[in-house]
Amino acid sequence: RKRLLFLQLHNVLLMPLGLSVAYAVHSPRPAVISSRMLWNIVSVPQTLQLLFDVEQR
């Protein structure tokens, strides 16, 4: 099965932990990708804050 996803500005794609997927990313601007990270109600706000801090540097 194949799927092609196009994300627009400010879109977020959350991939379930343990999902075996081959993917390629193209971005005209620098992007941050975190693979195999546990995203849950506790870690999402902390991770977003970390990404915001990195972007501000």
mmCIF file of C-alpha atoms in Angstrom:
data_model
loop_
_atom_site.group_PDB
_atom_site.id
_atom_site.type_symbol
_atom_site.label_atom_id
_atom_site.label_comp_id
_atom_site.label_asym_id
_atom_site.label_seq_id
_atom_site.Cartn_x
_atom_site.Cartn_y
_atom_site.Cartn_z
ATOM 1 C CA ARG A 1 0.000 0.000 0.000
ATOM 2 C CA LYS A 2 1.333 3.459 -0.912
ATOM 3 C CA ARG A 3 0.342 6.880 0.335
ATOM 4 C CA LEU A 4 1.577 10.329 -0.543
ATOM 5 C CA LEU A 5 1.046 13.120 1.969
ATOM 6 C CA PHE A 6 1.526 16.816 1.362
ATOM 7 C CA LEU A 7 1.752 18.920 4.499
ATOM 8 C CA GLN A 8 1.052 22.625 4.385
ATOM 9 C CA LEU A 9 2.539 25.347 6.565
ATOM 10 C CA HIS A 10 1.936 24.619 10.271
ATOM 11 C CA ASN A 11 0.686 21.055 9.591
ATOM 12 C CA VAL A 12 2.029 18.320 11.856
ATOM 13 C CA LEU A 13 2.195 14.623 11.022
ATOM 14 C CA LEU A 14 2.358 12.287 14.016
ATOM 15 C CA MET A 15 3.479 8.754 13.209
ATOM 16 C CA PRO A 16 2.747 5.990 15.753
ATOM 17 C CA LEU A 17 5.687 4.542 17.647
ATOM 18 C CA GLY A 18 6.906 1.297 16.114
ATOM 19 C CA LEU A 19 5.371 2.010 12.715
ATOM 20 C CA SER A 20 7.741 0.702 10.055
ATOM 21 C CA VAL A 21 7.589 3.262 7.274
ATOM 22 C CA ALA A 22 10.006 4.367 4.585
ATOM 23 C CA TYR A 23 9.706 8.078 4.015
ATOM 24 C CA ALA A 24 11.485 10.987 2.385
ATOM 25 C CA VAL A 25 11.126 14.618 3.282
ATOM 26 C CA HIS A 26 11.578 17.630 1.034
ATOM 27 C CA SER A 27 11.381 21.080 2.520
ATOM 28 C CA PRO A 28 12.356 24.410 0.964
ATOM 29 C CA ARG A 29 13.243 25.573 4.481
ATOM 30 C CA PRO A 30 15.132 23.869 7.325
ATOM 31 C CA ALA A 31 12.933 21.359 9.126
ATOM 32 C CA VAL A 32 13.186 19.275 12.273
ATOM 33 C CA ILE A 33 12.257 15.605 12.082
ATOM 34 C CA SER A 34 12.100 13.335 15.086
ATOM 35 C CA SER A 35 11.744 9.668 14.325
ATOM 36 C CA ARG A 36 10.798 6.883 16.711
ATOM 37 C CA MET A 37 9.884 9.352 19.406
ATOM 38 C CA LEU A 38 7.016 8.671 21.761
ATOM 39 C CA TRP A 39 4.406 11.356 21.221
ATOM 40 C CA ASN A 40 1.785 11.446 23.920
ATOM 41 C CA ILE A 41 -0.166 14.021 25.899
ATOM 42 C CA VAL A 42 2.780 14.468 28.274
ATOM 43 C CA SER A 43 5.644 14.691 25.784
ATOM 44 C CA VAL A 44 4.013 16.770 23.023
ATOM 45 C CA PRO A 45 4.060 20.111 24.924
ATOM 46 C CA GLN A 46 7.643 19.522 26.103
ATOM 47 C CA THR A 47 8.797 18.566 22.621
ATOM 48 C CA LEU A 48 7.097 21.557 21.027
ATOM 49 C CA GLN A 49 8.748 23.853 23.578
ATOM 50 C CA LEU A 50 12.138 22.307 22.783
ATOM 51 C CA LEU A 51 11.581 22.803 19.047
ATOM 52 C CA PHE A 52 10.536 26.400 19.673
ATOM 53 C CA ASP A 53 13.690 27.012 21.725
ATOM 54 C CA VAL A 54 15.881 25.503 18.987
ATOM 55 C CA GLU A 55 14.173 27.646 16.333
ATOM 56 C CA GLN A 56 14.752 30.806 18.382
ATOM 57 C CA ARG A 57 18.535 30.228 18.536
#
